[in-house]
Coordinates of C-alpha atoms (C1' of nucleotides) in Angstrom, one line a residue:
Chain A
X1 CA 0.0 0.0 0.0
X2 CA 1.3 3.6 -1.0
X3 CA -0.6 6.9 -0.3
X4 CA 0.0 8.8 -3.2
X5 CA -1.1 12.9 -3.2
X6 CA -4.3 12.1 -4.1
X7 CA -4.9 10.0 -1.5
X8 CA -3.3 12.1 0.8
X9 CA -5.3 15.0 0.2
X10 CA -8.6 12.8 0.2
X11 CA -7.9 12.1 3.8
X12 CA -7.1 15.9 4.6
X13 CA -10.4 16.6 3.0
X14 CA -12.1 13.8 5.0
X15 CA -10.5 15.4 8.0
X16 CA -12.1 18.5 7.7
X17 CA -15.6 17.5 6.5
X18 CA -15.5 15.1 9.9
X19 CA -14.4 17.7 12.0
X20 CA -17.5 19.9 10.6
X21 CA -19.9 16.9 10.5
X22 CA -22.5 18.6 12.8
X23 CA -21.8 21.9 11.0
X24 CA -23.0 23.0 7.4
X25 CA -21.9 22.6 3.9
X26 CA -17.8 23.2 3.7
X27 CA -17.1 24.8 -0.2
X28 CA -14.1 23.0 -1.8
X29 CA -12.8 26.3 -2.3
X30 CA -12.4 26.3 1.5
X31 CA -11.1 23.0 2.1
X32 CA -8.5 23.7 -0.7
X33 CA -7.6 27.1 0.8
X34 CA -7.1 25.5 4.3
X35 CA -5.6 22.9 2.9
X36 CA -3.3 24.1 0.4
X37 CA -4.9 21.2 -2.1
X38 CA -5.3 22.4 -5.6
X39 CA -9.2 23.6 -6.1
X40 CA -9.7 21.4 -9.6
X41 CA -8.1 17.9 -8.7
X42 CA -9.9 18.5 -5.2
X43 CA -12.9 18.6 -7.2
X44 CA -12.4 15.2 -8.7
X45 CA -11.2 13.7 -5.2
X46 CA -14.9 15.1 -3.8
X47 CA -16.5 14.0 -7.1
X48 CA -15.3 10.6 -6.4
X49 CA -15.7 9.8 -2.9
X50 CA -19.2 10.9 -3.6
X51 CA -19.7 8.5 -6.0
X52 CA -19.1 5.7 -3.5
X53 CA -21.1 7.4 -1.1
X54 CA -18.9 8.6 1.4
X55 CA -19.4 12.8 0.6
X56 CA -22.7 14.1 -0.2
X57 CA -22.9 17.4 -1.9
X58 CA -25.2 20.5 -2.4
X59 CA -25.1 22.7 -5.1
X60 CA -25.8 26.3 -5.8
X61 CA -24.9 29.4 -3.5
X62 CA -23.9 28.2 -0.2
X63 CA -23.4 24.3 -1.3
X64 CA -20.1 22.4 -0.8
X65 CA -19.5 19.0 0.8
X66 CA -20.2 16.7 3.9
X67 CA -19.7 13.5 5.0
X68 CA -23.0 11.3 3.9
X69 CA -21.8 8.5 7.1
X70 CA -21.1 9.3 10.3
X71 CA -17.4 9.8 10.7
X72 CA -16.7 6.7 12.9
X73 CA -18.2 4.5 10.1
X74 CA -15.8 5.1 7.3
X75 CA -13.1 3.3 7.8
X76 CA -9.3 4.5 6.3
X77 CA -9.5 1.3 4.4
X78 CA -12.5 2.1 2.3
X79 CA -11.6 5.7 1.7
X80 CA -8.1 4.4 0.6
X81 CA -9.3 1.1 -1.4
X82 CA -11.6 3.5 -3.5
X83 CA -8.6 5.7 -4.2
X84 CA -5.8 4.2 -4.3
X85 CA -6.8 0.7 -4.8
X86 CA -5.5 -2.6 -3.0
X87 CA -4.1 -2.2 0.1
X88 CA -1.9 -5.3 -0.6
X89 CA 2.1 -4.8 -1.8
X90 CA 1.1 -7.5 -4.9
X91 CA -2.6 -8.1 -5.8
X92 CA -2.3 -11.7 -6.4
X93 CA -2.7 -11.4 -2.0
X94 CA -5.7 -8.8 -2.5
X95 CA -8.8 -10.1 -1.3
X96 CA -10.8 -6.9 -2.8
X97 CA -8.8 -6.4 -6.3
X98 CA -7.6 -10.0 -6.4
X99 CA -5.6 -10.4 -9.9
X100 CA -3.3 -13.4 -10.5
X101 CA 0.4 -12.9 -10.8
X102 CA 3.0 -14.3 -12.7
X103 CA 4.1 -17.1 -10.9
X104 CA 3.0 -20.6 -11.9
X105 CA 1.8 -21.9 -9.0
X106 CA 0.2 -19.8 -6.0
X107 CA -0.6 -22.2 -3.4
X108 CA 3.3 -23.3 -3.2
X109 CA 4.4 -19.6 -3.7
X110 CA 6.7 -18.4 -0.8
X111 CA 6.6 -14.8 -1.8
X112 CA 2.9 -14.5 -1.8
X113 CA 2.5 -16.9 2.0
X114 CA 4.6 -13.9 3.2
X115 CA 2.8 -11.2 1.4
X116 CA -0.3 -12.2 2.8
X117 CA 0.9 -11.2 6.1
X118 CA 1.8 -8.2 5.0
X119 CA -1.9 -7.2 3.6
X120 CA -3.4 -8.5 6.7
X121 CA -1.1 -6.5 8.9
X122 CA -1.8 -3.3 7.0
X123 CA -5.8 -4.3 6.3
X124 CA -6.0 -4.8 10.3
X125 CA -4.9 -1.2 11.1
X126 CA -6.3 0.2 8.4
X127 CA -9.6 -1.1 8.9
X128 CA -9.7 -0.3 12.5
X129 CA -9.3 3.2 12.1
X130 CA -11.9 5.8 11.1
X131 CA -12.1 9.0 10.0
X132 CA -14.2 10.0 13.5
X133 CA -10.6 8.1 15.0
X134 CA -8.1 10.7 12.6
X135 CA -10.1 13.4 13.6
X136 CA -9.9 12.9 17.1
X137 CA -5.8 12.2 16.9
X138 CA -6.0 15.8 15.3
X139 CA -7.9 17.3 18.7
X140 CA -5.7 15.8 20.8
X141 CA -2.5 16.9 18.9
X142 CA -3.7 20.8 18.1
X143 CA -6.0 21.3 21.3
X144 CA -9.9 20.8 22.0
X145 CA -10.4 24.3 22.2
X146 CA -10.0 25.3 18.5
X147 CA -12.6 26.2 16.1
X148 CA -13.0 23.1 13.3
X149 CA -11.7 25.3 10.7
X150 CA -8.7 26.4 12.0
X151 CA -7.2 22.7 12.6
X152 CA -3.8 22.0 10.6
X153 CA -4.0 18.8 9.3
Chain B
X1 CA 5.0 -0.4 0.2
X2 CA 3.9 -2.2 -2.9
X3 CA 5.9 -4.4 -4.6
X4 CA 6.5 -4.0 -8.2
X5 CA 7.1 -6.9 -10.8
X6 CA 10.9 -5.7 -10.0
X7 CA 10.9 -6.6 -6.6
X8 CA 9.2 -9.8 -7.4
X9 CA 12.1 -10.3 -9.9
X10 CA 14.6 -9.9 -7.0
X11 CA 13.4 -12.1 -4.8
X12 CA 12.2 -14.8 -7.3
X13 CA 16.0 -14.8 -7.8
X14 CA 17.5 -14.4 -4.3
X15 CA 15.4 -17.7 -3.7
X16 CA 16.7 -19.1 -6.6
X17 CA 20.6 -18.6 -4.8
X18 CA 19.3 -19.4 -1.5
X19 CA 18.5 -23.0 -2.8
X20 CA 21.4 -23.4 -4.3
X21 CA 23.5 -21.3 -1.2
X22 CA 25.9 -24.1 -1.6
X23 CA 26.7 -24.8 -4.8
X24 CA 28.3 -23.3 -7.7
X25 CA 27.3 -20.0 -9.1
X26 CA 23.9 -19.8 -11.3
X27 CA 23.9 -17.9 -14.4
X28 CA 21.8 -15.4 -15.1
X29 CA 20.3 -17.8 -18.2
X30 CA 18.9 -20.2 -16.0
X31 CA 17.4 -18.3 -13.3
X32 CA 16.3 -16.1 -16.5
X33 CA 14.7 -19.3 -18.2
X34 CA 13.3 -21.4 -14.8
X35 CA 11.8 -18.2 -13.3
X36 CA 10.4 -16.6 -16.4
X37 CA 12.0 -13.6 -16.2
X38 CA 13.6 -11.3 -19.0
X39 CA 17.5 -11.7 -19.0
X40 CA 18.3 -8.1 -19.4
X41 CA 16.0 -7.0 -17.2
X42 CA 17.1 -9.2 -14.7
X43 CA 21.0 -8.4 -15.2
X44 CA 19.8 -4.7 -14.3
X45 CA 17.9 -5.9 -11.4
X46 CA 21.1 -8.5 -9.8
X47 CA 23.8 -5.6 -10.6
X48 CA 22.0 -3.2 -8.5
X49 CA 21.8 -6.4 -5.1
X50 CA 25.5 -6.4 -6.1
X51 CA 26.1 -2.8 -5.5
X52 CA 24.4 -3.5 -2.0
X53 CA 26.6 -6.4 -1.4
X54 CA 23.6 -8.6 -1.5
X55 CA 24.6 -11.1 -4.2
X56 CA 28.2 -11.7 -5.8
X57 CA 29.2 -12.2 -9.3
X58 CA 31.9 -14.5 -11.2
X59 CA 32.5 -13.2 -14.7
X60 CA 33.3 -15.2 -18.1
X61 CA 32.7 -19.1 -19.4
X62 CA 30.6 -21.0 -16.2
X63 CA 30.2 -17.6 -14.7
X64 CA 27.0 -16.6 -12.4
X65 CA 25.7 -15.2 -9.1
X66 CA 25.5 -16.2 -5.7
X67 CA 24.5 -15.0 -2.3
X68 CA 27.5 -13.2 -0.8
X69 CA 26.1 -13.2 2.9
X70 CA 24.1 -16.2 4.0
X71 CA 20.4 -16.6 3.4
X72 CA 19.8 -15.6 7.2
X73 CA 21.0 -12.4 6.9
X74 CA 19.6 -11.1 4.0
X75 CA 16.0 -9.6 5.3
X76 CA 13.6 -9.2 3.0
X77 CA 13.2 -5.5 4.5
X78 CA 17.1 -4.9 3.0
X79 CA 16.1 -6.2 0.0
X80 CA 12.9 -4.5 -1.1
X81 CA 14.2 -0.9 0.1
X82 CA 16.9 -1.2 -2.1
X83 CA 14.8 -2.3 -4.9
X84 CA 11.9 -0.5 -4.4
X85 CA 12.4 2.2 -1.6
X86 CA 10.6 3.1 1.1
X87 CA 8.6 0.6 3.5
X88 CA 6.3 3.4 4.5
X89 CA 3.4 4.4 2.5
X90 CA 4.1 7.7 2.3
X91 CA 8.0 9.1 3.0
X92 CA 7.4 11.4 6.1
X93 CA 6.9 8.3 7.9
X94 CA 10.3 6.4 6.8
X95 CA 12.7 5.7 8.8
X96 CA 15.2 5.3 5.8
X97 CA 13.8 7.4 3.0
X98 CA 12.5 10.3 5.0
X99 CA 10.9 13.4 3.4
X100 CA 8.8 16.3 4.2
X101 CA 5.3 16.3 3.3
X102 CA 3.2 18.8 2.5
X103 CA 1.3 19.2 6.1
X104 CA 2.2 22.0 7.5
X105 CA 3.1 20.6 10.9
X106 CA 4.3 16.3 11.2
X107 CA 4.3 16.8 15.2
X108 CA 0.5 17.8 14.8
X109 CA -0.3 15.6 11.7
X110 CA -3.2 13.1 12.2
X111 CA -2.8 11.4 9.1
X112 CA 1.5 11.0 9.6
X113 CA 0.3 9.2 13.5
X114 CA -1.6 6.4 11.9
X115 CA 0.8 6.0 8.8
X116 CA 3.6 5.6 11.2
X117 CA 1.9 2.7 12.9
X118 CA 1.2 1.5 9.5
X119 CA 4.7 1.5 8.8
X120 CA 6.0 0.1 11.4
X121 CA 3.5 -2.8 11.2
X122 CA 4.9 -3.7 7.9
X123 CA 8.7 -2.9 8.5
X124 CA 8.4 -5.4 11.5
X125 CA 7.2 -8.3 9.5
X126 CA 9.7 -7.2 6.8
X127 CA 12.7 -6.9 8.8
X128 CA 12.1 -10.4 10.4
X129 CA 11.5 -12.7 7.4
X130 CA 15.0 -13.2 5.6
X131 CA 15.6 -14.9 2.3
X132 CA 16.3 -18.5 4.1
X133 CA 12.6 -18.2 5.4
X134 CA 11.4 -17.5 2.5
X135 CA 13.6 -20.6 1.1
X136 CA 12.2 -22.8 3.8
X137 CA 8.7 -21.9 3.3
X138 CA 9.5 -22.7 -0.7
X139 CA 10.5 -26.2 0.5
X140 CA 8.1 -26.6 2.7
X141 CA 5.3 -25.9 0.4
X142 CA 7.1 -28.2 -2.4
X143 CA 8.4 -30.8 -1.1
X144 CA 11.7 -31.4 0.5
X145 CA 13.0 -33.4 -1.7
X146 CA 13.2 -31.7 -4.8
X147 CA 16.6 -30.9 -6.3
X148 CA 17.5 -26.8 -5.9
X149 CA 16.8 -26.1 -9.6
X150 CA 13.4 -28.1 -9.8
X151 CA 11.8 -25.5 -7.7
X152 CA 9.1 -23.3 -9.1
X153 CA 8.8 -20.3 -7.7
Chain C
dT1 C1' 45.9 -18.2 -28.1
dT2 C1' 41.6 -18.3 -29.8
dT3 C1' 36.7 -18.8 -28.8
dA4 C1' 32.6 -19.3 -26.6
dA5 C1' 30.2 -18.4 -22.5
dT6 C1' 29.2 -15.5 -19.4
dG7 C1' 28.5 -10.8 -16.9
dC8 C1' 28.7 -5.3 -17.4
dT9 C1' 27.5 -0.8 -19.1
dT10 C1' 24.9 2.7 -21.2
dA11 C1' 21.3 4.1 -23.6
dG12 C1' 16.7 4.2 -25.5
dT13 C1' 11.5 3.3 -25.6
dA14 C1' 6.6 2.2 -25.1
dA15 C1' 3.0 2.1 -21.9
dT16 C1' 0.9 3.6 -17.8
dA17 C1' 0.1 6.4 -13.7
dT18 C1' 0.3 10.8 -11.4
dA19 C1' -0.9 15.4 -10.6
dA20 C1' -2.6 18.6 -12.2
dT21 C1' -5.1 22.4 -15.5
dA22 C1' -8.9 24.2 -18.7
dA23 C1' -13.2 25.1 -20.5
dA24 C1' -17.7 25.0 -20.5
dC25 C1' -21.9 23.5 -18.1
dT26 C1' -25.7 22.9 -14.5
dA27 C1' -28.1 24.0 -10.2
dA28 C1' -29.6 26.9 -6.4
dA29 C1' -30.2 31.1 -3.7
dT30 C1' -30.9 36.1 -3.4
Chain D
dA1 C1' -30.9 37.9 -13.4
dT2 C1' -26.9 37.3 -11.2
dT3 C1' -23.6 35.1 -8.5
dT4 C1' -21.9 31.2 -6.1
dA5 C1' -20.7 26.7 -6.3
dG6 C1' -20.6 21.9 -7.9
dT7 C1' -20.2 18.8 -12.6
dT8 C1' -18.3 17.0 -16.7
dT9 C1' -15.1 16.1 -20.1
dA10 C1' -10.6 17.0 -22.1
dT11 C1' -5.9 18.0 -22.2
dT12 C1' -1.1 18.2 -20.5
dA13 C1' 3.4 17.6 -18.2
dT14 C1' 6.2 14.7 -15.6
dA15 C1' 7.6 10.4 -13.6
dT16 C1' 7.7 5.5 -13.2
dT17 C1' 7.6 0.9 -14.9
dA18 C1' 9.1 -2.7 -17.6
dC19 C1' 11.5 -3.7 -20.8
dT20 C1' 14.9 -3.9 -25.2
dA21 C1' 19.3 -3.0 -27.9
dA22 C1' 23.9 -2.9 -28.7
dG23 C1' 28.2 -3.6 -27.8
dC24 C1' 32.1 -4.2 -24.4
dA25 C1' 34.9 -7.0 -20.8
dT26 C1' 36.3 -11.1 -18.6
dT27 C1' 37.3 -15.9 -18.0
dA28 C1' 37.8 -21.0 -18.7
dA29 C1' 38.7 -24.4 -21.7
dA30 C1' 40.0 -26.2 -26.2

DNA sequence: TTTAATGCTTAGTAATATAATAAACTAAAT
DNA sequence: ATTTAGTTTATTATATTACTAAGCATTAAA
């Protein structure tokens, strides 16, 4: 598994739209402000973490984004899986985007028996770990006492 | 950390030497030819373990490679950082390959706290499994019996 | 001392992924 | 009607991946 950008700034945006999840609407143009992410390819990231319904959004003067689950439902793994893909280092170990890899046997494949660990040890975490979970790190490492749209993520 | 059909490569061929730890040298050819792997890409890919130290070479008629430390030592952790780079999935949180991110503060990062744990979940597994564990676990899954050369990896 | 089998070195390339940017459109609120 | 904001579809620059090509250098054996 490798967080590229994109999937970086997906989780940034995630961050903010949890920590404003009682609050309204939060315009991409503020989220890419606050967050130094560029406006247009935060678009697309929105546009497609709504398509898996994770973001719902409302158009027109005074639209923007929010989450569409409660934070402590989405998990990292979901957000990242839709992003970035498989969370395993060689698919032939994914269980979601399961492809088959060059080697001729897999059941006798000591590079994959190890692999699978891996996955599992990064699925686990990943997994366990929500976006409610991120955004509480981020209150305990900035202070309770700021207003959700000044946090630094 | 994802592995790429170059990493694969190396440690399709490491096993290859590991098997045969105590014979003579294998050529290129026939690790080429058993594992299905392109010669020139693979003389790229064992030049660069023998920059590291990691493998040895004997030039000219019944040249080859071999391991240069034992099987034991070589993790696969030493391995796939040379080849690939960085365990972490993203390179604030390596240990090795460190680089600034784009957050504005790491201390305070939410996203950089679980990555870390992430990290360090995978770099444990990574730094404990060497080369003869992975040979074992070949010979275990195949059969003990099988001369070094028969295996399929 | 030649020759054939090997590794070594440097360069090039095609395909794909990454990280944007651009332009024009649609919806909603005032 | 106008302005704010999300939507859609292209386009682009750069980097990475997985090779491929060509030719040189070394060594053992004939």
């Amino acid at each position: 598994m490798k967080l590229s950008l994109r999937g970086e700034y997906a989780l940034r945006a995630l961050i903010v739209l949890g920590l404003n999840y009682h609050e309204h609407v939060v315009p991409i143009q503020v989220i890419s402000e606050q967050q130094n992410i560029p406006k247009r390819f935060l678009e697309q990231i929105l546009g497609d973490l709504k398509s898996v319904g994770i973001v719902e959004s409302k158009r027109g003067v005074a639209g923007g984004y929010r989450l569409r689950m409660a934070p402590d439902h989405i998990t990292l793994a979901a957000v990242i899986r839709h992003i970035e893909g498989p969370l395993a280092p060689v698919s032939c170990v994914s269980v979601r985007f399961y492809e088959r890899c060059s080697c001729p046997d897999e059941a006798k494949c000591g590079i994959r028996s190890i692999m699978k660990e891996v996955r599992d040890a990064i699925a686990a975490l990943l997994e366990k770990y929500t976006v409610a979970q991120l955004c509480e790190r981020v209150r305990k490492l900035q202070g309770e006492n700021l207003n959700p749209l000044d946090y630094i993520i």
